[in-house]
Amino acid sequence: MTASAREADAALTDQLVATVWSGSRYFKLGFLLLGAGSLGFAALIAYTFEVGIGLWGNNIPVAWAFAIVNFVFWIGIGHAGTFISAILYLLEQRWRATVNRFSEAMTLFAVAQALLFPVLHLGRPWFAYWLLPYPARMHVWPQVKSPLPWDFAAIFTYGTVSLLFFYLGLLPDLASTRDRAPERWRRRIYGIFALGWRGSEDAWRHYRLAYLLLAGLATPLVISVHSIVSADFAVGLTPGWHSTIFPPFFVAGAIFSGFAMVLSLIIPARKVFRLENVITPRHVDACAKLLLVTGLCVAYGYAIEFFVAWYSGDEFEIEQFFVTRPTGPNSWAFYLMLCCNVVVPQLLWSRRLRTNLKLLWLLSLLINVGMWCERFVIVVLGLEREYLRADQAAYTPSWVDLGLLSGSVCFFLFLFLGFLRFLPIVALSEVKETRRHLARARAEGAAAGG
Amino acid sequence: MPALFPPWSNRALRGALVVAGILGVSAICFPMVYVRTPFVTHEHLAVDQPVAFDHRHHVLDEGISCLYCHADAERSAYAGLPSTDVCMGCHSQVWNQSPLLEPVRRSYFSDRAIAWNRVHSLAEFVYFDHSVHVARGVACAHCHGAVESMPRVEKTVPLDMGFCLDCHRNPRKELGFDAGRDLGAMRLEDARFPAHADHAVTGLTTCSTCHR
Amino acid sequence: MTELFELHLRRRDLGRLVAASVALSGLAACAERREKIYPYARRPPGVVPGVATHYATSVVRDGFAVGVLAESHEGRPTKIEGNPEHPASLGAAGVFEQASVLDLYDPARVGGARGPAGLTSREAIERDLAAACAKGPPPWFVLEPSSSPSLERVLAALRRRLPGARVSFHAPLANATRYAASELVYGRALEPQYHFEQASVVLALGADFLDGMPMSLRHARDFAGRREPGPAMSRVYAAETSLTPTGTLADHRLGVAPSELERVAAAVLAELATMSETRVSLPDGLQAALAPAAPLPEAHAAFVRSVVRALVGARGSALVVAGPETPKSVQVCALLANAALDAPGRALTFVRPVLLEPDGGAPLAELPDALRAGAVGALVFAGTNPIYSAPELELGALLGRAASTWCLAHVEHETARACGSVLAESHYLESWGDARAGDGTLSFVQPLIEPLKPSVSVLELLAGLASDFPASGHDIVRETEHERLALGLGKPKIADFEAAWEREIQRGFADRGAAPSLSPVLVAERAVPALASALAASHAGSRASGGQDLELHLARSPTLYDGRFSENAWLLELPHPLTKQSWGNAALVSPRTAGALGRRTGDVVELRAGPRRLEAPLVVLPGHADGAVTLELGFGHAISENLSNGVGVNALGLGVAPGAAAHVAVRATGTKAELALTEEHWTLADDEVVHELTLRDYTQNPPHFAQNLAAQPTLLEPFEYAGTQWAMTIDLSRCSGCNACVVACQAENNTPVVGKDLVRQSREMYWLRIDRYLAGSADEPRIVQQPMLCQHCEKAPCEYVCPVNATVHSPDGLNEMVYNRCIGTRFCSNNCPYKVRRFNWFDFSEARGATVLQRNPDVTVRERGVMEKCTYCVQRIRRAEIAARRERRGLRPGEVVTACQQTCPTGAIAFGSLDDESSEMLRRRREARTFAALADLGTRPRTRYLAKIRNAEHEEAGS
């Protein structure tokens, strides 16, 4: 490789690693605010543990509400990461290199939130470990006909694999960070995590193989996790839950929301860290296109749900979809969902909008809201009106519900801020590779021409 | 630039990994082992009582049957402890001056209960019924051990759900019927109510047999 | 538990019992502190710790006794059941009998004695009272109406000892009009006895004979016997203002305002007086007397025509029942109509009034003047609360005029607060007594436990004043009974009295204790003019009233009676049978009236009667009479530290006595009240859930609901159920929605009370609720009450979603809920189409004060965060099985009864095993009208319902 190329690489590395040292006071402020929010989150969790989930708005018949909605929402967010890192990797979508670190980090933190809520929503969370198969003195085992133990397993596996994937991808960059760290102590810390990476040729060979294998391992998970989550509802009798379309429908929704979250995070970051040269409009455009595609899948899901409800001729299904959702209590969520997940994404047909970052950012936020509402509609509206009309009740969240939701958002952003602050936010090695790849391609093109 | 890490750091790291692995495994295994130890089950823990009552003397020397004092075991869920007047039945005559029996006399004459210390305890959501077990031919010793040879009573079995289920899942074997023990009328499949015999067994492992 | 040990210190005797029960209820194993066991020091004879015992006693309300069996665990009364041998119970128990056991442990009970100078001893108070009665102007006693022979003796002696002493019997719902009416018609006061097993056509005039009368439990049982669909099925016409359980089961129902009721009654009688078959036995000149002031509206006239047609058609087995609260004229009409239909001697018999001084003794209305005149010495309230229940007398301000004021009270109530000295009244489970049932049967009140707090019964208090009686209630009652038997045998002394006494106490009521049935002769010449004047008066009254005013109808509360139970948490939370309102009452109006007022359920309205006014939330009640408003008694107490403080409004606050005709001006206040309604809206009957059809449709083309259960396609192997298989049937045409089963379930299964706020959040904990469905129109509704409890589905949707096996199926077909395995995912509740599962949102396990002592030791008290639901009373099933195995036999048919089944007055609930051919449950399950709720879901419920059959007239069949 030419000296110029090497220098260019070096320059790029400097630029990308620099984010780790460039802590402005805004960072400190952000940490402070989000940290406070996270503490509040912890406090509310403690409160709920102490007093009981009666603090929430749940009731009979609406026995599941915010906690489950948040859980499904976060686990959905968590899907983009692996999708980008694994599936796009296998599909050799090189543009992913610039965004995959973001999305993997995001995945990790989202899954962390997701793991929290199922435990918190239990009546007796201190017995959550009964969901695990272990030889108990009671001689009793979990019941595998229920989706919940599988849920537990799926999310846990997904979390673990995401972590490994994240860490493996991080190794070479940790090494670069180590080498560029100003102080010795930082070099030591990054050095430990870099596991003595020297970038030798066979290290790279092993590294690529491991990465490929992990990618292969992670790919089915993207599909499986949310399919299993969807089973929590699909196996139920409840009108609006009892549906075979749920697994693909949920996965599509998950990736949809995941990409929305990626955009809502990456657009500001790109601005703050001046990564315009790395994260080009082309990348954003690609994400936006995926957003449009998955958005259409979701819209199709909605349409089919309604069609099947009508086609089934089941009076309760019909009531759920054609009476409760449009007119029942909390029907606002239904309209918000339709507007954010079906109408808004249609704007993405236009290239001008796809590359107008401000607008795109706004739009991605809306889609996040819409996806949260989708889960709310499924869970809460499904339960508010069931079979026995004599025993129906509406649902209103308590302040603790709202607190936990905003708290988890704070915690998520807090973790993400930490990531932005202490780790290289773009996969250096891969970006450099991509550039070399492009350079080589250009060179070959020139040679052929000349 | 001096080396960032000393030469031994690789070995240190590998060592650390091994230790972490061991800790991880034991973090899972240790509790499972611990809850099965007497620290948790309170087995073999002789308990002091307000009255120095010695089963060895009453059962072995005097040959008094369990049911003389714990008569309710035959008709009630609770075997119960004998009321003070049962003690006084004999001890108003024999050893009626013994200082050891002072608490008993005090209880009897002041009409205040003796506060015994519980040895065999079950969780409050367990509805164990002595009478049916006795009627079914479960020997007292099966759960209480050889009380007749205990100076102070102690638990000899964990009395946890696993212990109960061992029997309820395979009563014939546990109670020694398969080994030829024959209690005549006390056999599990009692000819006098065939309609009930199989239910009697299948009913043994359904939750509401013990939890209501 | 600390609560128990406080008691332990406070009362040695109780302490013994409690300590034993604590030890025996097997508390959680705790590692550090050794748990203590307290065996009896001296075991009471017959007590086997862990084995419940039952004693016969009686619940007495307004002087009428109902025989019950009280269950006792190591000396703690925990549950009330009906006494199967007692004629007023026949094994059934109503809401108030069931709930009465909780009052025993009420933390709000008066503790000990309080004199003007502060806390003192019971003995001191009794001494001072005796002194106070002796000196100064004569004393005045205000007692609850009573039928107790012992009290009769005591009062006689008391009057001898204190000449000039006046005794009033006061209770807001006690009412002497039926005696006055019989005075007019038969020349003597009579207690009518209705025999519904004899009646094939019944007209109920403002009479809730299934729930609101002294013998209602018996009525319900007799009535249900005639409701099997078929030629023998009786037909009921009901004309009532509000909607009652009787109206719910009536085949034809007419909502009439109180004044209209009178005119309908008169019109029925007038029709009968014109007809040849019936004229004969009626006095002449009746038509003239009955000529209606104004013609009836067509709807009413049509009702009257069809009623009369049916009554006359069934002459000899027809019966007209007038409610005890209805005005005298209505009751006179009823008596005459019955005479015309020669009901007397058949479906209607008479006994002499069972109450002492049926007219109520010294009129309480004279008390204020006497007080103003300073003519009252010691003023003693015993078991009554007139400051609350008779506010029009303004007693609160006048009590100071009495030389001294005394109150014997169960809980701190308004009158107790106002009196100088207060003494704790014993609960009936703590004291001896006797009383007569509605049919005169002499019944005994037997205590199960020594008084939890130093207290005395009315009988003992007055006996102490009369002072030539033994001190203990037991001896007084025993003496009375000895005298009675001796009198009966015409001997001064009975040799074998002890044996007789033992037997009577064991059984709960006396040998030869029933009152003789009388056959009085009609004396018409007094009845006719009296009737005429009564009618004229009321017509005048109704004309006088303003146009837009509403007629006021005060009714007994189906949950709080007249307010005496206002501290009973079970009853406070119990949803109203029709409005489903919990924790409060409301002004009930018909949809049309509400429309005229332009108001909806929840709007607060102001009711004004003369100078008095009160504000109450409006609740729209389909089927309620137009132009009238119903207020139910018992609410609106104002003792700040009491549970009932500020719950609902005191209907008596308007100063109108129940049954008296009055009008109120209704004005909207613009504010809204937050009601705790367990059912928000009136749900239309839905074929998936309930079925309701007329007798003709049913007999001509019987439905086969079972078909949609027969062949349900399934991928799974059909499971073979063998041996004992528990199942339940509930007959909707017997269910009046009276709520007895709901309270029975609560008492049996330690179901917590959650309070108004949580009820409003739809978090009530009832394992058994009653869903109310509306068929027909909102103006002429046909109510279907459906008890809804765990259906114990064979293919239970809740089971396969539980991740930890906390809800599983038992080999004998129960859907089991294992609290101690539950981690509270609530997935089971989401997946239960019947929504019968309840969740412990908070820790409901700690009880108010001593109420822990009421808990059933055979049922786990659930902790925070676990699901719970109906278990088919599995504790009873297993107890029976254990007994059977101990005795080496199979289960006997009918050996297991669930709590709801046992208490149901109409016997709507049947329970048993599918392999027991002899069981009533199986017989009903095989009827053509048996169906499963939401059968199409394929859950295969073990609980089946029998469609509600209405014996409607044919031309109206379709309606």
mmCIF file of C-alpha atoms in Angstrom, chain B:
data_model
loop_
_atom_site.group_PDB
_atom_site.id
_atom_site.type_symbol
_atom_site.label_atom_id
_atom_site.label_comp_id
_atom_site.label_asym_id
_atom_site.label_seq_id
_atom_site.Cartn_x
_atom_site.Cartn_y
_atom_site.Cartn_z
ATOM 1 C CA MET B 1 8.368 3.842 24.511
ATOM 2 C CA PRO B 2 8.477 1.415 27.496
ATOM 3 C CA ALA B 3 6.417 -1.728 27.257
ATOM 4 C CA LEU B 4 2.860 -1.187 28.425
ATOM 5 C CA PHE B 5 2.645 -4.475 30.299
ATOM 6 C CA PRO B 6 5.244 -6.675 32.065
ATOM 7 C CA PRO B 7 6.091 -10.036 30.452
ATOM 8 C CA TRP B 8 3.951 -12.022 32.955
ATOM 9 C CA SER B 9 0.750 -10.223 32.098
ATOM 10 C CA ASN B 10 -0.363 -12.817 29.542
ATOM 11 C CA ARG B 11 -0.112 -15.545 32.141
ATOM 12 C CA ALA B 12 -1.896 -13.289 34.615
ATOM 13 C CA LEU B 13 -4.738 -12.732 32.170
ATOM 14 C CA ARG B 14 -5.122 -16.421 31.412
ATOM 15 C CA GLY B 15 -5.080 -17.155 35.134
ATOM 16 C CA ALA B 16 -7.725 -14.535 35.709
ATOM 17 C CA LEU B 17 -9.893 -16.114 33.035
ATOM 18 C CA VAL B 18 -9.605 -19.533 34.684
ATOM 19 C CA VAL B 19 -10.481 -18.105 38.109
ATOM 20 C CA ALA B 20 -13.438 -16.232 36.652
ATOM 21 C CA GLY B 21 -14.661 -19.469 35.094
ATOM 22 C CA ILE B 22 -14.404 -21.331 38.363
ATOM 23 C CA LEU B 23 -16.195 -18.558 40.227
ATOM 24 C CA GLY B 24 -18.937 -18.511 37.622
ATOM 25 C CA VAL B 25 -19.555 -22.241 37.909
ATOM 26 C CA SER B 26 -19.485 -22.270 41.699
ATOM 27 C CA ALA B 27 -21.782 -19.266 41.862
ATOM 28 C CA ILE B 28 -24.377 -21.526 40.267
ATOM 29 C CA CYS B 29 -23.522 -24.756 42.076
ATOM 30 C CA PHE B 30 -22.824 -23.518 45.589
ATOM 31 C CA PRO B 31 -26.373 -22.357 46.438
ATOM 32 C CA MET B 32 -27.824 -25.611 45.123
ATOM 33 C CA VAL B 33 -25.541 -27.567 47.413
ATOM 34 C CA TYR B 34 -25.916 -25.203 50.348
ATOM 35 C CA VAL B 35 -29.731 -25.386 50.513
ATOM 36 C CA ARG B 36 -29.413 -29.145 50.901
ATOM 37 C CA THR B 37 -27.185 -28.891 53.961
ATOM 38 C CA PRO B 38 -28.444 -28.962 57.567
ATOM 39 C CA PHE B 39 -27.639 -25.239 57.757
ATOM 40 C CA VAL B 40 -30.849 -24.750 55.833
ATOM 41 C CA THR B 41 -32.830 -27.902 56.544
ATOM 42 C CA HIS B 42 -32.072 -27.874 60.305
ATOM 43 C CA GLU B 43 -31.556 -31.614 60.319
ATOM 44 C CA HIS B 44 -29.739 -33.268 63.240
ATOM 45 C CA LEU B 45 -30.150 -30.175 65.377
ATOM 46 C CA ALA B 46 -31.191 -31.272 68.854
ATOM 47 C CA VAL B 47 -33.583 -28.700 70.286
ATOM 48 C CA ASP B 48 -33.759 -27.702 73.965
ATOM 49 C CA GLN B 49 -37.208 -27.713 75.523
ATOM 50 C CA PRO B 50 -38.632 -25.887 78.557
ATOM 51 C CA VAL B 51 -39.214 -29.286 80.137
ATOM 52 C CA ALA B 52 -36.387 -31.828 80.157
ATOM 53 C CA PHE B 53 -38.583 -34.445 78.514
ATOM 54 C CA ASP B 54 -36.755 -37.596 77.466
ATOM 55 C CA HIS B 55 -38.450 -39.804 74.872
ATOM 56 C CA ARG B 56 -35.957 -42.597 75.546
ATOM 57 C CA HIS B 57 -37.282 -42.980 79.062
ATOM 58 C CA HIS B 58 -40.970 -42.786 78.168
ATOM 59 C CA VAL B 59 -40.867 -44.943 75.061
ATOM 60 C CA LEU B 60 -38.118 -47.460 75.763
ATOM 61 C CA ASP B 61 -38.224 -47.787 79.538
ATOM 62 C CA GLU B 62 -41.958 -47.329 80.045
ATOM 63 C CA GLY B 63 -43.061 -48.633 76.654
ATOM 64 C CA ILE B 64 -45.625 -45.854 76.181
ATOM 65 C CA SER B 65 -46.841 -45.718 72.572
ATOM 66 C CA CYS B 66 -46.551 -42.543 70.539
ATOM 67 C CA LEU B 67 -50.320 -42.284 70.306
ATOM 68 C CA TYR B 68 -50.787 -42.199 74.055
ATOM 69 C CA CYS B 69 -49.574 -38.611 74.147
ATOM 70 C CA HIS B 70 -49.917 -37.644 70.466
ATOM 71 C CA ALA B 71 -53.398 -39.126 70.230
ATOM 72 C CA ASP B 72 -54.718 -36.598 67.710
ATOM 73 C CA ALA B 73 -52.405 -38.047 65.086
ATOM 74 C CA GLU B 74 -55.101 -40.596 64.395
ATOM 75 C CA ARG B 75 -58.070 -38.262 63.998
ATOM 76 C CA SER B 76 -56.730 -34.821 63.159
ATOM 77 C CA ALA B 77 -54.384 -33.112 60.763
ATOM 78 C CA TYR B 78 -52.186 -32.205 63.705
ATOM 79 C CA ALA B 79 -50.548 -34.798 65.900
ATOM 80 C CA GLY B 80 -50.218 -31.985 68.375
ATOM 81 C CA LEU B 81 -48.404 -31.935 71.657
ATOM 82 C CA PRO B 82 -50.086 -33.461 74.705
ATOM 83 C CA SER B 83 -51.950 -30.963 76.843
ATOM 84 C CA THR B 84 -50.509 -30.582 80.297
ATOM 85 C CA ASP B 85 -53.290 -32.614 81.880
ATOM 86 C CA VAL B 86 -52.060 -35.649 79.912
ATOM 87 C CA CYS B 87 -48.651 -35.308 81.589
ATOM 88 C CA MET B 88 -50.303 -34.828 84.945
ATOM 89 C CA GLY B 89 -52.350 -37.936 84.398
ATOM 90 C CA CYS B 90 -49.295 -39.897 85.442
ATOM 91 C CA HIS B 91 -47.168 -37.277 87.100
ATOM 92 C CA SER B 92 -49.744 -36.343 89.676
ATOM 93 C CA GLN B 93 -48.885 -39.804 90.998
ATOM 94 C CA VAL B 94 -45.315 -40.538 89.973
ATOM 95 C CA TRP B 95 -42.439 -38.094 90.330
ATOM 96 C CA ASN B 96 -44.989 -35.577 91.540
ATOM 97 C CA GLN B 97 -42.270 -33.886 93.589
ATOM 98 C CA SER B 98 -39.547 -33.937 90.953
ATOM 99 C CA PRO B 99 -38.070 -30.477 90.364
ATOM 100 C CA LEU B 100 -37.693 -31.411 86.700
ATOM 101 C CA LEU B 101 -41.472 -31.435 86.405
ATOM 102 C CA GLU B 102 -41.941 -28.075 88.096
ATOM 103 C CA PRO B 103 -42.786 -26.295 84.801
ATOM 104 C CA VAL B 104 -45.430 -28.933 84.094
ATOM 105 C CA ARG B 105 -47.079 -28.500 87.445
ATOM 106 C CA ARG B 106 -46.901 -24.739 87.134
ATOM 107 C CA SER B 107 -48.592 -24.916 83.768
ATOM 108 C CA TYR B 108 -51.264 -27.239 85.082
ATOM 109 C CA PHE B 109 -52.138 -25.268 88.162
ATOM 110 C CA SER B 110 -51.795 -21.814 86.581
ATOM 111 C CA ASP B 111 -53.649 -23.053 83.490
ATOM 112 C CA ARG B 112 -51.040 -21.488 81.209
ATOM 113 C CA ALA B 113 -49.700 -23.414 78.223
ATOM 114 C CA ILE B 114 -46.141 -24.737 78.215
ATOM 115 C CA ALA B 115 -44.226 -23.003 75.410
ATOM 116 C CA TRP B 116 -42.533 -25.883 73.601
ATOM 117 C CA ASN B 117 -40.021 -25.284 70.845
ATOM 118 C CA ARG B 118 -41.112 -26.491 67.445
ATOM 119 C CA VAL B 119 -38.822 -29.090 65.915
ATOM 120 C CA HIS B 120 -40.639 -30.293 62.807
ATOM 121 C CA SER B 121 -42.140 -27.380 60.937
ATOM 122 C CA LEU B 122 -43.737 -27.110 57.510
ATOM 123 C CA ALA B 123 -44.487 -23.972 55.537
ATOM 124 C CA GLU B 124 -47.914 -22.517 56.267
ATOM 125 C CA PHE B 125 -49.137 -23.295 52.755
ATOM 126 C CA VAL B 126 -48.559 -27.011 53.324
ATOM 127 C CA TYR B 127 -51.611 -28.909 54.580
ATOM 128 C CA PHE B 128 -50.072 -32.053 55.943
ATOM 129 C CA ASP B 129 -52.591 -34.382 57.572
ATOM 130 C CA HIS B 130 -51.279 -36.804 60.188
ATOM 131 C CA SER B 131 -54.454 -38.850 60.421
ATOM 132 C CA VAL B 132 -54.516 -40.006 56.813
ATOM 133 C CA HIS B 133 -50.811 -40.839 56.837
ATOM 134 C CA VAL B 134 -51.189 -42.904 59.986
ATOM 135 C CA ALA B 135 -54.264 -44.604 58.534
ATOM 136 C CA ARG B 136 -52.301 -45.291 55.361
ATOM 137 C CA GLY B 137 -49.586 -47.117 57.257
ATOM 138 C CA VAL B 138 -46.872 -44.523 57.198
ATOM 139 C CA ALA B 139 -44.822 -45.172 60.314
ATOM 140 C CA CYS B 140 -44.163 -42.197 62.578
ATOM 141 C CA ALA B 141 -40.462 -42.887 62.264
ATOM 142 C CA HIS B 142 -40.633 -42.440 58.516
ATOM 143 C CA CYS B 143 -40.687 -38.678 58.953
ATOM 144 C CA HIS B 144 -39.689 -38.221 62.593
ATOM 145 C CA GLY B 145 -36.831 -40.703 62.824
ATOM 146 C CA ALA B 146 -36.119 -42.904 65.822
ATOM 147 C CA VAL B 147 -37.502 -40.452 68.378
ATOM 148 C CA GLU B 148 -37.391 -43.178 71.031
ATOM 149 C CA SER B 149 -33.614 -42.974 70.977
ATOM 150 C CA MET B 150 -33.327 -39.198 71.088
ATOM 151 C CA PRO B 151 -32.522 -37.498 74.377
ATOM 152 C CA ARG B 152 -33.655 -34.272 72.748
ATOM 153 C CA VAL B 153 -35.808 -34.453 69.624
ATOM 154 C CA GLU B 154 -34.205 -33.492 66.333
ATOM 155 C CA LYS B 155 -35.153 -33.543 62.670
ATOM 156 C CA THR B 156 -33.688 -36.509 60.828
ATOM 157 C CA VAL B 157 -35.064 -35.791 57.363
ATOM 158 C CA PRO B 158 -35.169 -32.522 55.423
ATOM 159 C CA LEU B 159 -38.997 -32.477 55.366
ATOM 160 C CA ASP B 160 -38.898 -30.487 52.132
ATOM 161 C CA MET B 161 -41.136 -30.964 49.134
ATOM 162 C CA GLY B 162 -38.637 -33.315 47.545
ATOM 163 C CA PHE B 163 -38.814 -35.561 50.587
ATOM 164 C CA CYS B 164 -42.626 -35.640 50.455
ATOM 165 C CA LEU B 165 -42.685 -36.289 46.720
ATOM 166 C CA ASP B 166 -40.263 -39.208 46.942
ATOM 167 C CA CYS B 167 -42.969 -40.992 48.886
ATOM 168 C CA HIS B 168 -46.006 -39.598 47.100
ATOM 169 C CA ARG B 169 -44.585 -40.524 43.722
ATOM 170 C CA ASN B 170 -43.697 -44.042 44.719
ATOM 171 C CA PRO B 171 -45.421 -44.912 47.980
ATOM 172 C CA ARG B 172 -45.237 -48.688 47.584
ATOM 173 C CA LYS B 173 -41.488 -48.659 47.348
ATOM 174 C CA GLU B 174 -40.828 -45.988 49.962
ATOM 175 C CA LEU B 175 -43.114 -47.555 52.536
ATOM 176 C CA GLY B 176 -41.667 -50.971 51.853
ATOM 177 C CA PHE B 177 -44.790 -52.628 50.468
ATOM 178 C CA ASP B 178 -42.777 -53.826 47.484
ATOM 179 C CA ALA B 179 -40.288 -55.276 49.932
ATOM 180 C CA GLY B 180 -43.130 -57.453 51.249
ATOM 181 C CA ARG B 181 -44.207 -55.284 54.192
ATOM 182 C CA ASP B 182 -47.887 -56.049 54.639
ATOM 183 C CA LEU B 183 -50.003 -53.985 56.962
ATOM 184 C CA GLY B 184 -53.119 -55.937 56.087
ATOM 185 C CA ALA B 185 -55.948 -53.430 56.159
ATOM 186 C CA MET B 186 -53.427 -50.669 55.675
ATOM 187 C CA ARG B 187 -52.450 -51.713 52.164
ATOM 188 C CA LEU B 188 -52.702 -48.811 49.738
ATOM 189 C CA GLU B 189 -55.080 -50.457 47.288
ATOM 190 C CA ASP B 190 -57.630 -51.472 49.859
ATOM 191 C CA ALA B 191 -60.130 -53.984 48.490
ATOM 192 C CA ARG B 192 -62.915 -52.255 50.374
ATOM 193 C CA PHE B 193 -62.974 -49.269 48.067
ATOM 194 C CA PRO B 194 -61.570 -50.237 44.684
ATOM 195 C CA ALA B 195 -63.258 -47.229 43.134
ATOM 196 C CA HIS B 196 -61.010 -45.174 45.312
ATOM 197 C CA ALA B 197 -57.813 -47.138 45.233
ATOM 198 C CA ASP B 198 -56.387 -45.713 42.022
ATOM 199 C CA HIS B 199 -57.593 -42.230 42.865
ATOM 200 C CA ALA B 200 -55.909 -42.601 46.214
ATOM 201 C CA VAL B 201 -52.625 -43.045 44.421
ATOM 202 C CA THR B 202 -53.004 -40.674 41.488
ATOM 203 C CA GLY B 203 -54.357 -38.130 43.935
ATOM 204 C CA LEU B 204 -51.113 -38.232 45.814
ATOM 205 C CA THR B 205 -49.126 -36.037 43.490
ATOM 206 C CA THR B 206 -51.693 -33.448 42.536
ATOM 207 C CA CYS B 207 -50.913 -30.050 44.019
ATOM 208 C CA SER B 208 -54.077 -29.652 46.051
ATOM 209 C CA THR B 209 -53.254 -32.806 47.981
ATOM 210 C CA CYS B 210 -51.006 -30.600 50.074
ATOM 211 C CA HIS B 211 -51.570 -27.001 48.893
ATOM 212 C CA ARG B 212 -55.032 -25.408 49.227
#
